[in-house]
Amino acid sequence: MIIDNLKNIDRILPQVNERMQQALKFLAGTDLQALSGKTEIDGRRIHVAVSEYATKAHDEKKAETHLKYIDIQMVVQGAERVYTHELTPELPIVEDKREEKDAIFYAVQESESHVLTGDRFAVYYPWEVHRPGCNVADEPQQVKKIVVKVLLD
């Protein structure tokens, strides 16, 4: 997992592959506030989805992983908490949507969390369970979120 700020993109770029570079450069060079809907950067290899929703309580959200894509997530309006956990073989799967949505959902109580807001972004690899969209405090808040999907090599 990478959690960082857009201002540090130049430090990260030499450390990642070409697709990740393309995705991170897109985030750094785009007016994210104006972005909406879906955008293809490099066909289905790198694509972006923008969503707006209200955060929810931890127990109302699902913990997930993806097998085919790396997620780069960034909340550009509002703030959300994301809970994380290492993927281990003993984690119980509660829903398998790998064919339809490239997502597997787990029953897990995470031990770590971070907040996405402002220029902070997070990169989630397939071995990192993440539960996005959670309330930062006790109350929901409206967020606008950018998710860049980067196909694994």
PDB file of C-alpha atoms in Angstrom:
ATOM      1  CA  MET A   1       0.000   0.000   0.000  1.00  0.00           C
ATOM      2  CA  ILE A   2       1.143   3.499  -0.763  1.00  0.00           C
ATOM      3  CA  ILE A   3      -0.416   6.471   1.004  1.00  0.00           C
ATOM      4  CA  ASP A   4       0.958   9.814  -0.037  1.00  0.00           C
ATOM      5  CA  ASN A   5       0.267  13.313  -1.287  1.00  0.00           C
ATOM      6  CA  LEU A   6       0.103  14.484  -4.909  1.00  0.00           C
ATOM      7  CA  LYS A   7       2.964  16.901  -4.254  1.00  0.00           C
ATOM      8  CA  ASN A   8       5.247  13.857  -3.852  1.00  0.00           C
ATOM      9  CA  ILE A   9       4.412  12.266  -7.219  1.00  0.00           C
ATOM     10  CA  ASP A  10       7.860  13.020  -8.665  1.00  0.00           C
ATOM     11  CA  ARG A  11       9.477  10.960  -5.891  1.00  0.00           C
ATOM     12  CA  ILE A  12       7.165   8.015  -6.510  1.00  0.00           C
ATOM     13  CA  LEU A  13       7.269   7.864 -10.318  1.00  0.00           C
ATOM     14  CA  PRO A  14      10.762   6.313 -10.624  1.00  0.00           C
ATOM     15  CA  GLN A  15       9.710   3.548  -8.212  1.00  0.00           C
ATOM     16  CA  VAL A  16       6.679   2.253 -10.137  1.00  0.00           C
ATOM     17  CA  ASN A  17       6.018   0.672 -13.527  1.00  0.00           C
ATOM     18  CA  GLU A  18       4.929   2.554 -16.654  1.00  0.00           C
ATOM     19  CA  ARG A  19       1.181   2.037 -16.154  1.00  0.00           C
ATOM     20  CA  MET A  20       1.353   3.300 -12.584  1.00  0.00           C
ATOM     21  CA  GLN A  21       3.376   6.283 -13.787  1.00  0.00           C
ATOM     22  CA  GLN A  22       0.705   7.069 -16.371  1.00  0.00           C
ATOM     23  CA  ALA A  23      -2.060   6.816 -13.758  1.00  0.00           C
ATOM     24  CA  LEU A  24      -0.257   8.979 -11.192  1.00  0.00           C
ATOM     25  CA  LYS A  25       0.633  11.600 -13.809  1.00  0.00           C
ATOM     26  CA  PHE A  26      -3.048  11.711 -14.761  1.00  0.00           C
ATOM     27  CA  LEU A  27      -4.014  12.446 -11.146  1.00  0.00           C
ATOM     28  CA  ALA A  28      -1.339  15.112 -10.776  1.00  0.00           C
ATOM     29  CA  GLY A  29      -2.101  16.803 -14.097  1.00  0.00           C
ATOM     30  CA  THR A  30      -5.907  16.781 -14.177  1.00  0.00           C
ATOM     31  CA  ASP A  31      -8.494  19.124 -12.723  1.00  0.00           C
ATOM     32  CA  LEU A  32     -10.015  16.432 -10.525  1.00  0.00           C
ATOM     33  CA  GLN A  33     -12.791  18.704  -9.277  1.00  0.00           C
ATOM     34  CA  ALA A  34     -14.125  18.992 -12.834  1.00  0.00           C
ATOM     35  CA  LEU A  35     -13.849  15.270 -13.567  1.00  0.00           C
ATOM     36  CA  SER A  36     -17.019  13.158 -13.673  1.00  0.00           C
ATOM     37  CA  GLY A  37     -18.234   9.786 -14.903  1.00  0.00           C
ATOM     38  CA  LYS A  38     -15.787   7.341 -16.440  1.00  0.00           C
ATOM     39  CA  THR A  39     -12.596   8.126 -18.350  1.00  0.00           C
ATOM     40  CA  GLU A  40     -10.260   5.776 -20.185  1.00  0.00           C
ATOM     41  CA  ILE A  41      -6.595   6.721 -19.979  1.00  0.00           C
ATOM     42  CA  ASP A  42      -5.257   3.658 -21.794  1.00  0.00           C
ATOM     43  CA  GLY A  43      -8.309   1.654 -22.753  1.00  0.00           C
ATOM     44  CA  ARG A  44      -9.193  -0.944 -20.121  1.00  0.00           C
ATOM     45  CA  ARG A  45      -5.560  -1.043 -18.963  1.00  0.00           C
ATOM     46  CA  ILE A  46      -5.971   2.241 -17.081  1.00  0.00           C
ATOM     47  CA  HIS A  47      -9.354   3.791 -16.482  1.00  0.00           C
ATOM     48  CA  VAL A  48     -10.981   6.166 -14.036  1.00  0.00           C
ATOM     49  CA  ALA A  49     -14.348   6.202 -12.297  1.00  0.00           C
ATOM     50  CA  VAL A  50     -15.682   9.186 -10.385  1.00  0.00           C
ATOM     51  CA  SER A  51     -18.399   8.674  -7.802  1.00  0.00           C
ATOM     52  CA  GLU A  52     -20.237  10.860  -5.328  1.00  0.00           C
ATOM     53  CA  TYR A  53     -21.880   9.375  -2.243  1.00  0.00           C
ATOM     54  CA  ALA A  54     -22.322   9.655   1.499  1.00  0.00           C
ATOM     55  CA  THR A  55     -19.891   7.765   3.697  1.00  0.00           C
ATOM     56  CA  LYS A  56     -21.331   5.068   5.963  1.00  0.00           C
ATOM     57  CA  ALA A  57     -20.577   3.382   9.264  1.00  0.00           C
ATOM     58  CA  HIS A  58     -17.813   0.760   9.184  1.00  0.00           C
ATOM     59  CA  ASP A  59     -20.276  -2.135   9.543  1.00  0.00           C
ATOM     60  CA  GLU A  60     -22.300  -0.964   6.541  1.00  0.00           C
ATOM     61  CA  LYS A  61     -19.348  -1.188   4.135  1.00  0.00           C
ATOM     62  CA  LYS A  62     -17.616  -4.288   2.745  1.00  0.00           C
ATOM     63  CA  ALA A  63     -13.930  -5.176   2.930  1.00  0.00           C
ATOM     64  CA  GLU A  64     -12.646  -6.039  -0.541  1.00  0.00           C
ATOM     65  CA  THR A  65      -9.741  -6.972  -2.775  1.00  0.00           C
ATOM     66  CA  HIS A  66      -9.284  -6.989  -6.538  1.00  0.00           C
ATOM     67  CA  LEU A  67      -7.382  -9.576  -8.559  1.00  0.00           C
ATOM     68  CA  LYS A  68      -6.879  -7.919 -11.950  1.00  0.00           C
ATOM     69  CA  TYR A  69      -6.467  -4.243 -11.033  1.00  0.00           C
ATOM     70  CA  ILE A  70      -4.544  -2.044  -8.639  1.00  0.00           C
ATOM     71  CA  ASP A  71      -6.731   0.686  -7.132  1.00  0.00           C
ATOM     72  CA  ILE A  72      -5.550   4.261  -6.757  1.00  0.00           C
ATOM     73  CA  GLN A  73      -8.140   6.080  -4.653  1.00  0.00           C
ATOM     74  CA  MET A  74      -8.432   9.766  -3.919  1.00  0.00           C
ATOM     75  CA  VAL A  75     -11.214  11.750  -2.233  1.00  0.00           C
ATOM     76  CA  VAL A  76     -11.305  15.245  -3.753  1.00  0.00           C
ATOM     77  CA  GLN A  77     -14.323  16.558  -1.816  1.00  0.00           C
ATOM     78  CA  GLY A  78     -15.058  15.596   1.751  1.00  0.00           C
ATOM     79  CA  ALA A  79     -13.173  12.887   3.628  1.00  0.00           C
ATOM     80  CA  GLU A  80     -13.511   9.160   4.176  1.00  0.00           C
ATOM     81  CA  ARG A  81     -11.836   6.598   6.376  1.00  0.00           C
ATOM     82  CA  VAL A  82     -10.438   3.448   4.771  1.00  0.00           C
ATOM     83  CA  TYR A  83      -9.784   0.389   6.928  1.00  0.00           C
ATOM     84  CA  THR A  84      -7.106  -2.055   5.774  1.00  0.00           C
ATOM     85  CA  HIS A  85      -5.963  -5.567   6.499  1.00  0.00           C
ATOM     86  CA  GLU A  86      -3.402  -7.949   5.056  1.00  0.00           C
ATOM     87  CA  LEU A  87      -4.916 -10.625   2.838  1.00  0.00           C
ATOM     88  CA  THR A  88      -4.354 -14.044   4.394  1.00  0.00           C
ATOM     89  CA  PRO A  89      -5.642 -17.461   3.276  1.00  0.00           C
ATOM     90  CA  GLU A  90      -7.826 -17.874   6.363  1.00  0.00           C
ATOM     91  CA  LEU A  91      -9.915 -14.723   5.780  1.00  0.00           C
ATOM     92  CA  PRO A  92     -13.499 -15.820   5.192  1.00  0.00           C
ATOM     93  CA  ILE A  93     -14.943 -14.774   1.834  1.00  0.00           C
ATOM     94  CA  VAL A  94     -18.520 -13.513   2.165  1.00  0.00           C
ATOM     95  CA  GLU A  95     -19.100 -12.694  -1.498  1.00  0.00           C
ATOM     96  CA  ASP A  96     -17.136 -13.593  -4.614  1.00  0.00           C
ATOM     97  CA  LYS A  97     -17.722 -11.158  -7.499  1.00  0.00           C
ATOM     98  CA  ARG A  98     -14.374 -11.668  -9.242  1.00  0.00           C
ATOM     99  CA  GLU A  99     -15.961 -12.505 -12.608  1.00  0.00           C
ATOM    100  CA  GLU A 100     -18.481  -9.631 -12.711  1.00  0.00           C
ATOM    101  CA  LYS A 101     -16.668  -6.869 -10.809  1.00  0.00           C
ATOM    102  CA  ASP A 102     -13.097  -8.019 -10.116  1.00  0.00           C
ATOM    103  CA  ALA A 103     -13.987  -7.925  -6.418  1.00  0.00           C
ATOM    104  CA  ILE A 104     -13.921 -10.376  -3.550  1.00  0.00           C
ATOM    105  CA  PHE A 105     -15.523  -9.353  -0.256  1.00  0.00           C
ATOM    106  CA  TYR A 106     -14.353 -10.584   3.149  1.00  0.00           C
ATOM    107  CA  ALA A 107     -15.495 -10.863   6.750  1.00  0.00           C
ATOM    108  CA  VAL A 108     -12.667  -9.138   8.578  1.00  0.00           C
ATOM    109  CA  GLN A 109     -12.111  -6.742  11.464  1.00  0.00           C
ATOM    110  CA  GLU A 110      -9.308  -4.481  10.336  1.00  0.00           C
ATOM    111  CA  SER A 111      -6.591  -3.217  12.607  1.00  0.00           C
ATOM    112  CA  GLU A 112      -5.459  -0.127  10.692  1.00  0.00           C
ATOM    113  CA  SER A 113      -7.098   2.835   9.012  1.00  0.00           C
ATOM    114  CA  HIS A 114      -6.293   6.103   7.301  1.00  0.00           C
ATOM    115  CA  VAL A 115      -8.244   9.115   6.046  1.00  0.00           C
ATOM    116  CA  LEU A 116      -8.355  10.183   2.420  1.00  0.00           C
ATOM    117  CA  THR A 117      -8.991  13.871   1.856  1.00  0.00           C
ATOM    118  CA  GLY A 118      -7.454  16.803  -0.001  1.00  0.00           C
ATOM    119  CA  ASP A 119      -4.406  15.826  -2.056  1.00  0.00           C
ATOM    120  CA  ARG A 120      -3.874  12.464  -0.292  1.00  0.00           C
ATOM    121  CA  PHE A 121      -4.200   9.293  -2.330  1.00  0.00           C
ATOM    122  CA  ALA A 122      -3.812   5.603  -1.598  1.00  0.00           C
ATOM    123  CA  VAL A 123      -2.705   2.706  -3.774  1.00  0.00           C
ATOM    124  CA  TYR A 124      -4.184  -0.703  -2.914  1.00  0.00           C
ATOM    125  CA  TYR A 125      -2.605  -3.830  -4.380  1.00  0.00           C
ATOM    126  CA  PRO A 126      -4.416  -7.184  -4.728  1.00  0.00           C
ATOM    127  CA  TRP A 127      -2.916  -8.502  -1.478  1.00  0.00           C
ATOM    128  CA  GLU A 128      -4.358  -5.581   0.542  1.00  0.00           C
ATOM    129  CA  VAL A 129      -7.888  -5.827   1.853  1.00  0.00           C
ATOM    130  CA  HIS A 130      -9.469  -2.397   2.002  1.00  0.00           C
ATOM    131  CA  ARG A 131     -12.843  -1.139   3.267  1.00  0.00           C
ATOM    132  CA  PRO A 132     -13.374   2.325   1.712  1.00  0.00           C
ATOM    133  CA  GLY A 133     -16.253   4.755   2.107  1.00  0.00           C
ATOM    134  CA  CYS A 134     -16.409   4.772   5.902  1.00  0.00           C
ATOM    135  CA  ASN A 135     -17.290   7.715   8.125  1.00  0.00           C
ATOM    136  CA  VAL A 136     -14.373   9.715   9.490  1.00  0.00           C
ATOM    137  CA  ALA A 137     -16.378  10.624  12.589  1.00  0.00           C
ATOM    138  CA  ASP A 138     -19.793   9.390  13.674  1.00  0.00           C
ATOM    139  CA  GLU A 139     -21.700  11.220  10.961  1.00  0.00           C
ATOM    140  CA  PRO A 140     -21.778  10.516   7.220  1.00  0.00           C
ATOM    141  CA  GLN A 141     -20.494  13.143   4.843  1.00  0.00           C
ATOM    142  CA  GLN A 142     -20.747  13.657   1.110  1.00  0.00           C
ATOM    143  CA  VAL A 143     -17.607  12.792  -0.817  1.00  0.00           C
ATOM    144  CA  LYS A 144     -16.432  12.938  -4.383  1.00  0.00           C
ATOM    145  CA  LYS A 145     -14.012  10.128  -5.056  1.00  0.00           C
ATOM    146  CA  ILE A 146     -11.674   9.321  -7.929  1.00  0.00           C
ATOM    147  CA  VAL A 147     -10.671   5.684  -8.433  1.00  0.00           C
ATOM    148  CA  VAL A 148      -8.037   4.893 -11.035  1.00  0.00           C
ATOM    149  CA  LYS A 149      -7.903   1.204 -11.980  1.00  0.00           C
ATOM    150  CA  VAL A 150      -4.503   0.001 -13.243  1.00  0.00           C
ATOM    151  CA  LEU A 151      -4.372  -3.432 -14.856  1.00  0.00           C
ATOM    152  CA  LEU A 152      -1.702  -5.710 -13.416  1.00  0.00           C
ATOM    153  CA  ASP A 153       1.036  -6.798 -15.809  1.00  0.00           C
TER     154      ASP A 153
END
